[in-house]
Short mmCIF file of C-alpha atoms in Angstrom, two decimals:
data_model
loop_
_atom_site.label_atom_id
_atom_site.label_comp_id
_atom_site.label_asym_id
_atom_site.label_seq_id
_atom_site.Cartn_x
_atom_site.Cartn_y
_atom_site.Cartn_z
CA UNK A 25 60.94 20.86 -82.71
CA UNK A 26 58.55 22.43 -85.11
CA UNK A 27 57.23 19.43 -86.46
CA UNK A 28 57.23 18.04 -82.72
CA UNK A 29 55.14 20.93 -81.82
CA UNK A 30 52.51 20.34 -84.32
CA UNK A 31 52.35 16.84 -83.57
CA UNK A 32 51.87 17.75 -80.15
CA UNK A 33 48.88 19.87 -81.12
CA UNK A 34 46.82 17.53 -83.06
CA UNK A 35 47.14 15.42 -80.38
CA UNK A 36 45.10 17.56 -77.87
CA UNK A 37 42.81 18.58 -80.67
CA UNK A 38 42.15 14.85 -81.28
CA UNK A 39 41.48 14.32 -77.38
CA UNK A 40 39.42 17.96 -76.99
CA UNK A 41 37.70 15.94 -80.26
CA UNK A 42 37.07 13.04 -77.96
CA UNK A 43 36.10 14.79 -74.76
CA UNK A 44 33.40 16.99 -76.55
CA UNK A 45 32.41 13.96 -78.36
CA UNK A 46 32.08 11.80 -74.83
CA UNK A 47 30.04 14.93 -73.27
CA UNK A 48 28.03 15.30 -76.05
CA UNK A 49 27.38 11.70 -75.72
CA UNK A 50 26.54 11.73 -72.01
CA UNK A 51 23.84 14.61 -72.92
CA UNK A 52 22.02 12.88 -76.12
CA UNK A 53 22.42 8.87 -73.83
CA UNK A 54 20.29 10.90 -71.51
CA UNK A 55 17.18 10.23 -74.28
CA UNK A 56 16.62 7.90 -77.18
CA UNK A 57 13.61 8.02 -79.08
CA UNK A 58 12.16 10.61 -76.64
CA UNK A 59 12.46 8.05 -73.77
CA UNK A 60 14.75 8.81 -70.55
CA UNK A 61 16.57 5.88 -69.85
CA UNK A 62 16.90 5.90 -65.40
CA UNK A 63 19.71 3.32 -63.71
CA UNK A 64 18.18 2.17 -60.41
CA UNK A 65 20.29 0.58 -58.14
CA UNK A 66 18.43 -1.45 -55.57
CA UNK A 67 19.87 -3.18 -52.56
CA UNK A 68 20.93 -6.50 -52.58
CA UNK A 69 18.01 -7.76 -50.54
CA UNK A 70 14.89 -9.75 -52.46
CA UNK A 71 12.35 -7.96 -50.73
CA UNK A 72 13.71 -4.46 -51.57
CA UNK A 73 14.75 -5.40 -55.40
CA UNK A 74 11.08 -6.87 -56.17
CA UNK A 75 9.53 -3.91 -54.76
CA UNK A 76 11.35 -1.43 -57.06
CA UNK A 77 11.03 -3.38 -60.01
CA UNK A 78 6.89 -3.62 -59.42
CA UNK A 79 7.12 -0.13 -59.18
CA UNK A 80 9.05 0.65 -61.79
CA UNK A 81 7.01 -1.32 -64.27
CA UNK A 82 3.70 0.71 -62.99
CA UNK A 83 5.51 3.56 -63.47
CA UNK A 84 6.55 3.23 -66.78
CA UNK A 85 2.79 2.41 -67.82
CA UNK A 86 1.81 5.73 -66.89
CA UNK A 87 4.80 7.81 -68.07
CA UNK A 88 5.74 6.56 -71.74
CA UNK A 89 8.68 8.84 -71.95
CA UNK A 90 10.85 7.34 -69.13
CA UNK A 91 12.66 3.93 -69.00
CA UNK A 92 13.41 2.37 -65.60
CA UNK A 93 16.36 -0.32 -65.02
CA UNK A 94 16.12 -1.41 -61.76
CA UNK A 95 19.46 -3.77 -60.76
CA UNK A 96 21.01 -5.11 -57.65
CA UNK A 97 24.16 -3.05 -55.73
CA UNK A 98 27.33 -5.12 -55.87
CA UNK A 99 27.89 -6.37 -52.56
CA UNK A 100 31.61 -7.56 -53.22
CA UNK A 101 33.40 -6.23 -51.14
CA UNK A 102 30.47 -4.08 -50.21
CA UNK A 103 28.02 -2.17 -51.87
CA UNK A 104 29.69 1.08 -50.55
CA UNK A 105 32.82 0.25 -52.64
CA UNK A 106 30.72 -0.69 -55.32
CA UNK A 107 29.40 2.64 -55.57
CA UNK A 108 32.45 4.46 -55.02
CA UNK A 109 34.06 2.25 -57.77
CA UNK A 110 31.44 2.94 -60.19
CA UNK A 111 31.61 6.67 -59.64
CA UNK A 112 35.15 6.36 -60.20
CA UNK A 113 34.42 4.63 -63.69
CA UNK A 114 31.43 7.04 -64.70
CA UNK A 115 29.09 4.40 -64.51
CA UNK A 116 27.45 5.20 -61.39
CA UNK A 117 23.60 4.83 -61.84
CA UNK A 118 21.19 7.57 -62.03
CA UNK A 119 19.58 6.61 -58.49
CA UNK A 120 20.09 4.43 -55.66
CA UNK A 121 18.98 3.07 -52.01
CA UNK A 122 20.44 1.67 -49.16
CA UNK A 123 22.48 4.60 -48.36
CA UNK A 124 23.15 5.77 -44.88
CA UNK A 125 23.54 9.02 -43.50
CA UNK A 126 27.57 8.77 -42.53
CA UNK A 127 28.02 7.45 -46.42
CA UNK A 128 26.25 9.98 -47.95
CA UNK A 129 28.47 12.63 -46.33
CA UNK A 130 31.44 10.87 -48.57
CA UNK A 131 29.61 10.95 -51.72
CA UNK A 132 28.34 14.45 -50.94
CA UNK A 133 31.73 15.78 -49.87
CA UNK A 134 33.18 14.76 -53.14
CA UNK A 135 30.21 16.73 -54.90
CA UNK A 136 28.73 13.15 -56.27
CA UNK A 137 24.97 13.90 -55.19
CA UNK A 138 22.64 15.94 -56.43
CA UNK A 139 21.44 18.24 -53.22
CA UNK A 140 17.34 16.81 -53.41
CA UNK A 141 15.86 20.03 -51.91
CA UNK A 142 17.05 21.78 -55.25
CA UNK A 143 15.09 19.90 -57.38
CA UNK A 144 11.16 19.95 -58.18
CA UNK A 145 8.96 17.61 -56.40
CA UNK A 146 11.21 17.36 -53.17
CA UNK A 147 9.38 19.05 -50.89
CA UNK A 148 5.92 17.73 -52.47
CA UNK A 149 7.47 14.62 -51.43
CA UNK A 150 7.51 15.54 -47.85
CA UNK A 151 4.56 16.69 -47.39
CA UNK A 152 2.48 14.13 -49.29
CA UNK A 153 4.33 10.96 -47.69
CA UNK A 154 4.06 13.33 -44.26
CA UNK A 155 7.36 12.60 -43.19
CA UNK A 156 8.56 16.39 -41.90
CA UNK A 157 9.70 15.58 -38.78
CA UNK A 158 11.07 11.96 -39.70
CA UNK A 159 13.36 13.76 -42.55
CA UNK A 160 14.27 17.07 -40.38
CA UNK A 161 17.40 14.87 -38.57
CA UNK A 162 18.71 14.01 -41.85
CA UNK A 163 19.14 17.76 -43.24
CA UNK A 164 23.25 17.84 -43.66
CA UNK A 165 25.44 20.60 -41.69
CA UNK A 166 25.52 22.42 -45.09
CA UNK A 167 20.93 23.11 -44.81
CA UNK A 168 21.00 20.76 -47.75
CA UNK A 169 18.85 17.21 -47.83
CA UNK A 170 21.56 14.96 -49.81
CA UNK A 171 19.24 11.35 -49.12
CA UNK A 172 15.71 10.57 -49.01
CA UNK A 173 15.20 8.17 -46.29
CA UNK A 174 13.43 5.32 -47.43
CA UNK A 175 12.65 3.35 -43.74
CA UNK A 176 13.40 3.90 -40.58
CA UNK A 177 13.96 0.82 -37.88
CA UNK A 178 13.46 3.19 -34.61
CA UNK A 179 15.94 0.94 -32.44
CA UNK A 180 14.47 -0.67 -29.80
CA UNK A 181 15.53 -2.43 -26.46
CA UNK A 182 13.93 -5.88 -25.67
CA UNK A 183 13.06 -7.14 -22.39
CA UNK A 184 12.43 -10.79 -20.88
CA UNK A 185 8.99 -10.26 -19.70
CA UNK A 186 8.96 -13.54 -18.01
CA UNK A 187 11.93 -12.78 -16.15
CA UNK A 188 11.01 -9.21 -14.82
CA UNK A 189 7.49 -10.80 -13.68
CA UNK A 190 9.37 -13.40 -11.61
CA UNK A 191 11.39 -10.45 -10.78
CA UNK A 192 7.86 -8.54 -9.15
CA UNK A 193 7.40 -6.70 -12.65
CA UNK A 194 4.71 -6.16 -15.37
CA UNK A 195 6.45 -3.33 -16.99
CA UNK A 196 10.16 -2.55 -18.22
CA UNK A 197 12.00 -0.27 -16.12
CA UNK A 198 12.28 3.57 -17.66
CA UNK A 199 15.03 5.35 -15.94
CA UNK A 200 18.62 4.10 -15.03
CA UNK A 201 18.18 3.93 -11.40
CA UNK A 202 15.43 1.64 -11.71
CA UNK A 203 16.77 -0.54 -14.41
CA UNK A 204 19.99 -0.82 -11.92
CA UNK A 205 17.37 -1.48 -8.94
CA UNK A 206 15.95 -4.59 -11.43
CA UNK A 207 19.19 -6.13 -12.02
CA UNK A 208 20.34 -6.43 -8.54
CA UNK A 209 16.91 -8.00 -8.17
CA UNK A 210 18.34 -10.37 -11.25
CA UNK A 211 21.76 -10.86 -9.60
CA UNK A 212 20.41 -11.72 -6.32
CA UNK A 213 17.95 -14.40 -8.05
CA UNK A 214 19.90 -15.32 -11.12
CA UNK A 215 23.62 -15.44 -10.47
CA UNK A 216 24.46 -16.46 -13.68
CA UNK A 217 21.68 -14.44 -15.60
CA UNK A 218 23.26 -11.17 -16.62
CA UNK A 219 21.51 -7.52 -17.44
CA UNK A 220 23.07 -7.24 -20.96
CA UNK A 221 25.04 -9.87 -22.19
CA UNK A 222 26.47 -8.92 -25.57
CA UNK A 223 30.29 -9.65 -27.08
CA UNK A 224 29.88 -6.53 -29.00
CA UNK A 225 29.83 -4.10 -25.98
CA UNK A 226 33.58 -4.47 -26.08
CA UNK A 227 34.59 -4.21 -29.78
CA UNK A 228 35.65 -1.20 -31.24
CA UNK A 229 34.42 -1.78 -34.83
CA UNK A 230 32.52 1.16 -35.56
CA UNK A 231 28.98 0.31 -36.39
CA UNK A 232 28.43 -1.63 -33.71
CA UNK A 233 27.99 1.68 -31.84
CA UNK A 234 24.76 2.59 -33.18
CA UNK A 235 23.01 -0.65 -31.42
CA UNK A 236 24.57 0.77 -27.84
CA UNK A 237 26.26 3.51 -27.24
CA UNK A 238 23.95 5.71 -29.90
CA UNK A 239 20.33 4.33 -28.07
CA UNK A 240 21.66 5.03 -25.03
CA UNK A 241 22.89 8.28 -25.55
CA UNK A 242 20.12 9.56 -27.90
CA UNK A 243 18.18 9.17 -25.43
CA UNK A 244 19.88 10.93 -22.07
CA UNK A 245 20.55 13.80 -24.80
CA UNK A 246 16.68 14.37 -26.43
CA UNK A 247 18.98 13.45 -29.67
CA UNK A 248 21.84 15.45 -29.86
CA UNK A 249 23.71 15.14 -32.91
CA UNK A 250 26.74 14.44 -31.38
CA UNK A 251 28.70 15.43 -34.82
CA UNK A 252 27.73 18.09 -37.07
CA UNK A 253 29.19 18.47 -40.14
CA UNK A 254 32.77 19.05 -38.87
CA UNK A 255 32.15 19.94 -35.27
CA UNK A 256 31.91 17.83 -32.52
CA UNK A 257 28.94 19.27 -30.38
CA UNK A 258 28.21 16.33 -28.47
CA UNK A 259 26.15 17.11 -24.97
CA UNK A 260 29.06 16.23 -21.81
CA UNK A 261 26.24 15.47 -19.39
CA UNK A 262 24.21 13.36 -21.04
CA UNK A 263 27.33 11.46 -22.08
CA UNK A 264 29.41 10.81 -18.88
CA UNK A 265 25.48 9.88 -17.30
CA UNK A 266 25.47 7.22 -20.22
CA UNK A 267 29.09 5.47 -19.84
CA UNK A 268 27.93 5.90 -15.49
CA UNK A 269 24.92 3.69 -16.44
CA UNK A 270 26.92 1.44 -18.30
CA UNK A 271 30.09 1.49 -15.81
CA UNK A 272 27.02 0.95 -12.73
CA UNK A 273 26.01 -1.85 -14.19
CA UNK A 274 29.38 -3.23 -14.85
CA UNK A 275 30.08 -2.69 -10.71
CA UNK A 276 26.69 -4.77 -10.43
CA UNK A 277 28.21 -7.65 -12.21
CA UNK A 278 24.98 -7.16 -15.06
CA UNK A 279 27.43 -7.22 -18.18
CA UNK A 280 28.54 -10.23 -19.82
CA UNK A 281 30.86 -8.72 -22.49
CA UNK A 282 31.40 -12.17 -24.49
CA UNK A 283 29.91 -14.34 -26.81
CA UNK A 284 27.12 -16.35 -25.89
CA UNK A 285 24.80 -18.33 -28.10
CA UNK A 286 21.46 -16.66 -28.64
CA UNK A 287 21.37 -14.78 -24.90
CA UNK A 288 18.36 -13.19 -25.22
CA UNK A 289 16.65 -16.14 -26.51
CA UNK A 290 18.11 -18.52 -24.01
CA UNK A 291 16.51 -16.07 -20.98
CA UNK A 292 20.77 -15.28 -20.27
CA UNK A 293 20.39 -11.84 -21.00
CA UNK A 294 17.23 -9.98 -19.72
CA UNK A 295 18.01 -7.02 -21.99
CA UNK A 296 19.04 -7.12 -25.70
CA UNK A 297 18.66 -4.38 -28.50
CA UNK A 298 16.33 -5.55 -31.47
CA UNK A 299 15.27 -4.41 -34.74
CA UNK A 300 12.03 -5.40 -36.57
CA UNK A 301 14.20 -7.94 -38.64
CA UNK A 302 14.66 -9.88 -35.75
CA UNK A 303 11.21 -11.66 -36.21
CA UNK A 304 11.24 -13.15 -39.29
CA UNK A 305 14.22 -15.23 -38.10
CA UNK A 306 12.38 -16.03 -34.78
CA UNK A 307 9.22 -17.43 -36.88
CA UNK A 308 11.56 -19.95 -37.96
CA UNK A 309 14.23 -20.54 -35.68
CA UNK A 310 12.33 -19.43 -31.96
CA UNK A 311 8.89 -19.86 -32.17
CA UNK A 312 8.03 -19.78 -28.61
CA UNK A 313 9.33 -15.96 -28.68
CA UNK A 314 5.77 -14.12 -28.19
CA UNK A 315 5.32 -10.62 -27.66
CA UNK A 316 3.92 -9.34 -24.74
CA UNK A 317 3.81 -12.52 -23.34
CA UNK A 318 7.93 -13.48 -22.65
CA UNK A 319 9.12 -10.60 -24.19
CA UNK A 320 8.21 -6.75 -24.87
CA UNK A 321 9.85 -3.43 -26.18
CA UNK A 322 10.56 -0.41 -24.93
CA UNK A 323 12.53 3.08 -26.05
CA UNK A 324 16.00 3.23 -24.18
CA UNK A 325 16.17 4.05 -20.39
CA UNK A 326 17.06 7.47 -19.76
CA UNK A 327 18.89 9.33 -16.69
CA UNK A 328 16.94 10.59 -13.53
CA UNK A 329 15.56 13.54 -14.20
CA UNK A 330 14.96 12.94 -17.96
CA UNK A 331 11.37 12.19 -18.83
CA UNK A 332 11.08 8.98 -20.51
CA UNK A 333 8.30 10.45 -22.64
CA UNK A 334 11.26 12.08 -24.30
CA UNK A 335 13.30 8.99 -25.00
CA UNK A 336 14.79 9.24 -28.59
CA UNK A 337 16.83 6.18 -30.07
CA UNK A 338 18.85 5.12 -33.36
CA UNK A 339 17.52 5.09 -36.03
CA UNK A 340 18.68 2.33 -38.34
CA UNK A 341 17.66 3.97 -41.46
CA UNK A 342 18.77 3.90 -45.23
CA UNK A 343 17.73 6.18 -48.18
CA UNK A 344 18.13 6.65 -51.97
CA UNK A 345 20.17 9.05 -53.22
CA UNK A 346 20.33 11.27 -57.25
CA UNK A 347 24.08 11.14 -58.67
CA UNK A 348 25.10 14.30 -60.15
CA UNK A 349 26.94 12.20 -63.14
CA UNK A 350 23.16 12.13 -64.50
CA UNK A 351 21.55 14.50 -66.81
CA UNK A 352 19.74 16.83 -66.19
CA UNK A 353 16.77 15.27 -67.61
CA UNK A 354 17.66 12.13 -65.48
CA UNK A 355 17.95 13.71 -62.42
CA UNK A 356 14.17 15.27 -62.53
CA UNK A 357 12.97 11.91 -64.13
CA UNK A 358 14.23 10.00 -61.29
CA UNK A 359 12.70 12.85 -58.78
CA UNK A 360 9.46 12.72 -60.97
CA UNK A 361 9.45 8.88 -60.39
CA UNK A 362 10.20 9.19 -56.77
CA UNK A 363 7.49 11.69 -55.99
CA UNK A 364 5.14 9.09 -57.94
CA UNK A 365 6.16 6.26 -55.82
CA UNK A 366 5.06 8.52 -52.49
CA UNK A 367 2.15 10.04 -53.50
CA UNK A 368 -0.14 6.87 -52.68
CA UNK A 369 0.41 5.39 -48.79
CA UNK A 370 -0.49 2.04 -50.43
CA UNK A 371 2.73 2.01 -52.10
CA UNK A 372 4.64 2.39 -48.68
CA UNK A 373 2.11 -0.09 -46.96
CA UNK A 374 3.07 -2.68 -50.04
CA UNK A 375 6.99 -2.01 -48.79
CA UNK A 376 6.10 -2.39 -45.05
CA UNK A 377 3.91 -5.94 -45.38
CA UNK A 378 7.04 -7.30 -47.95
CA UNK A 379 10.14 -6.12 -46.26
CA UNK A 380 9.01 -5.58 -42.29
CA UNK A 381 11.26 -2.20 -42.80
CA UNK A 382 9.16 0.70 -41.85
CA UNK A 383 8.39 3.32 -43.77
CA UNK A 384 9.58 6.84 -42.78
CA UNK A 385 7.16 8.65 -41.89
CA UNK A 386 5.70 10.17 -39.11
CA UNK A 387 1.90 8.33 -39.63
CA UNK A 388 2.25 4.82 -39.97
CA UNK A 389 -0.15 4.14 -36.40
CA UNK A 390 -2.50 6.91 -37.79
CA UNK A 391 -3.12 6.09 -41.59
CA UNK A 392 -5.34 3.55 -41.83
CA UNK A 393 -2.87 1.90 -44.79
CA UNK A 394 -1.16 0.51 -42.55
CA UNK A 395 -3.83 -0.51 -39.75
CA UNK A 396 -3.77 -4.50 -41.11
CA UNK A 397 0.01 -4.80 -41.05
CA UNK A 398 -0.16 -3.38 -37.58
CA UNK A 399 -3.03 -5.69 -36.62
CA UNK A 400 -1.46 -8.63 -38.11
CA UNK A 401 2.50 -8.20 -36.63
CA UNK A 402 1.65 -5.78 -33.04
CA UNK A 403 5.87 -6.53 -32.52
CA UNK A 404 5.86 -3.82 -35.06
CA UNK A 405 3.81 -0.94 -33.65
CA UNK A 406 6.43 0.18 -31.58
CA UNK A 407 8.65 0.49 -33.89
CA UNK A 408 5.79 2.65 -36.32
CA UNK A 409 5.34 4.87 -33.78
CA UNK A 410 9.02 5.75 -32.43
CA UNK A 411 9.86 6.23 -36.16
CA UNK A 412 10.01 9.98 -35.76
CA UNK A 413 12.01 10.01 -32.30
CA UNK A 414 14.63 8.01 -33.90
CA UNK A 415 18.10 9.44 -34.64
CA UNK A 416 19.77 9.16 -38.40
CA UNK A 417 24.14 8.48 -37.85
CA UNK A 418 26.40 11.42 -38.31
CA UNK A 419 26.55 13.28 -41.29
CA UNK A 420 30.56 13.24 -41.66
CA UNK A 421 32.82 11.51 -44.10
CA UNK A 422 34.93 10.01 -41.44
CA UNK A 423 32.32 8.70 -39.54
CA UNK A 424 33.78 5.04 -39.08
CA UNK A 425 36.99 6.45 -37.63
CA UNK A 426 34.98 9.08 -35.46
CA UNK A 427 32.64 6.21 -34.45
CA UNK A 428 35.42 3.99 -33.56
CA UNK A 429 36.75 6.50 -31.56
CA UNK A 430 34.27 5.68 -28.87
CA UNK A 431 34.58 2.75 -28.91
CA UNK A 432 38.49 2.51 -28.19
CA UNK A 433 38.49 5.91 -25.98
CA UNK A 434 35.38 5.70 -23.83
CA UNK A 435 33.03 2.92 -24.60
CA UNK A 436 34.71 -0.05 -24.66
CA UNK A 437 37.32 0.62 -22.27
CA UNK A 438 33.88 1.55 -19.42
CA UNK A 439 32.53 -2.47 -20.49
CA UNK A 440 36.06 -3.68 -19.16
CA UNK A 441 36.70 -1.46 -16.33
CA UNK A 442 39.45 0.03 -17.57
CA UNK A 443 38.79 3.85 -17.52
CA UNK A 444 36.01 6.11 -14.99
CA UNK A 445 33.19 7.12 -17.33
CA UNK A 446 34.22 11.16 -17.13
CA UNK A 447 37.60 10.21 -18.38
CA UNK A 448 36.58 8.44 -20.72
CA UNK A 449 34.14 10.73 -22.58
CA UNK A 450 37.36 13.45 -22.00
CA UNK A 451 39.64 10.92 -23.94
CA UNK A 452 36.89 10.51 -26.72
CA UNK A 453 36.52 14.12 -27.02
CA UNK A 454 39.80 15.00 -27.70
CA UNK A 455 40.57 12.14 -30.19
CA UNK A 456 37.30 12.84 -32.53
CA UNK A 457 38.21 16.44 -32.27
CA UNK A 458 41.61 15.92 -33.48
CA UNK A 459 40.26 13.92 -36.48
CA UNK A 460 38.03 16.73 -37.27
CA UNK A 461 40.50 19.27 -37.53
#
């Protein structure tokens, strides 16, 4: 037993040995030579890795002392589980992008990110890029800033301008009763032209809720958060006048809940929600698709009584993040690098003309860095300017289950006529606050 005993102790000596050795290794990888070695983790989109390697490179030539990797996020089976699984490992990179808000609340529950507002240069950041009020949706239920959103698509709601002329119209409707007052007009003209024609209004799958049910309701709510942390404090009103709209419009015979090839395109659907992205494929695929002249944009409807001055939307929006497995010195290197990026507008304008993603910040129609990229794509002012009325998703963990909550409680079930809008947002409420408990 003796000798078993000993044995027993060298053996957790030899692994104490090994764990000291492994942390000690962690803190001296962090430098070699004097040089700070950084892991960036770009998404796995051209644009996006190009820019960060360009910048990168320029960085390094005026900062000897740090070394910047920049590689592509695993997208098999998604880049989410990549980053998980490398966490997991403890190989998880120093930085990354293409986070989103409901993401970052896993990573940050399970203490993986490094709270940004607690290190230097954060708030130098916001105020040189002049982002404040783009960035203040994004502060987490805990006061703390866990992701650094890199672009914001402000969601917007296309319209067949052609169609709403021929319907007596120059201008998209801004409130629901007059939106419901245009597609009788469309009914009574276009039997088999439909308000919104969209398969995805009836599925459940959860992020198909930001590019409906989230515009919508942003909007009749001035941008309540709906969720907060772990507390559902969504506003009633503003919800049951949403699934109404939606469940008036249904009565009206102006949803076509099923696929249909290209509806918007085709002139089936007068109404559609787009993001920016949506015009690079049109370049190629629908040419004829001109702005302003047979199709415009618009912020969501709201509800009588709601100024649609006020309309907020979703904001489509990913960020990078700092992984508390770095250093110390890796963290404020890749902070330090950051900051550098954002100091100079021209930097963000270079992001904006290659990727079409805008930048977040609450200037891009009043710096004059971006006045040629305006000029040259106009589809893409609206979207500059509604970047700081745009909503970020819910900051909780379990924010695909939450989100698919309303689709199977409330949403959906108002698309197929299934459930009266009040009891539906009742049946919501009660199932996301049972998943919060």
């Amino acid at each position: 037993m003796k000798r078993k005993m000993l044995g027993l102790l060298a053996l957790v000596l030899v692994l104490s040995s090994m764990l000291a050795a492994c942390g000690s290794k962690k803190q001296s990888a962090t430098t070699a030579d004097g040089v700070t070695t950084i892991e960036f983790w770009a998404a796995a989109n051209p644009t996006q890795q190009a820019f960060w390697e360009k910048m990168a490179k320029a960085y390094e030539q005026t900062n000897s002392k740090v070394k910047i990797n920049v590689s592509v996020i695993k997208e098999s089976p998604s880049s989410e589980a990549s980053i998980q699984a490398a966490i997991a490992g403890g190989s998880a990179p120093t930085i990354s992008e293409n986070i989103n808000r409901g993401f970052a609340a896993q990573l940050a529950n399970s203490k993986a990110l490094v709270p940004l507002d607690t290190l230097s240069g954060f708030n130098d950041i916001v105020t040189t890029r002049n982002m404040k009020n783009t960035i203040e949706p994004w502060k987490f239920a805990d006061g703390h800033q866990y992701v650094l959103p890199i672009y914001s698509n402000a969601m917007l709601f296309g319209w067949r301008l052609d169609l709403l002329k021929e319907l007596g119209y120059n201008e998209p409707p801004k409130t629901y009763s007059e939106a419901l007052e245009v597609n009788k007009k469309l009914k009574a003209k276009y039997p088999d032209k439909y308000f919104w024609a969209k398969a995805d209004l009836a599925d459940p799958t959860a992020w198909k809720r930001w590019f409906d049910f989230f515009m919508l309701y942003n909007a009749a709510s001035g941008g309540n958060k709906f969720i907060e942390g772990n507390k559902f404090v969504g506003d009633e009103k503003a919800g049951v006048e949403t699934l109404k709209f939606i469940d008036d419009l249904r009565k009206d015979k102006g949803i076509l809940a099923q696929n249909v090839q290209d509806p918007f395109e085709t002139g089936t659907s007068l109404f559609i929600d787009l993001g920016p992205w949506t015009f690079t494929n049109w370049a190629e695929k629908f040419p004829d698709m001109k702005y302003n002249q047979n199709y415009t944009l618009s912020m969501p409807p709201v509800p009588d009584g709601v100024d649609p001055k006020d309309s907020k939307t979703f904001a489509d929006t990913k960020g990078l993040v700092i992984y508390a497995s770095a250093t110390k010195e890796q963290q404020q290197a890749a902070m330090d690098f950051v900051k550098w990026v954002y100091s100079d507008a021209k930097n963000d304008a270079q992001w904006f003309d290659e990727t079409k993603l805008p930048p977040a910040r609450d200037d891009l129609t009043t710096n004059e860095s971006f006045k040629a990229i305006l000029d040259k794509n106009p589809e893409l002012k609206p979207y500059a300017e509604n970047v700081p009325n745009a909503v970020p998703p819910i900051d909780n963990p379990k924010y695909n289950d939450l989100q698919t909550f309303i689709g199977q409680e409330a949403w959906n079930k108002v698309v197929r006529g299934e459930i009266d809008p009040a009891a539906g947002w009742a049946n919501m409420k009660k199932a996301i606050e049972g998943e919060l408990q």
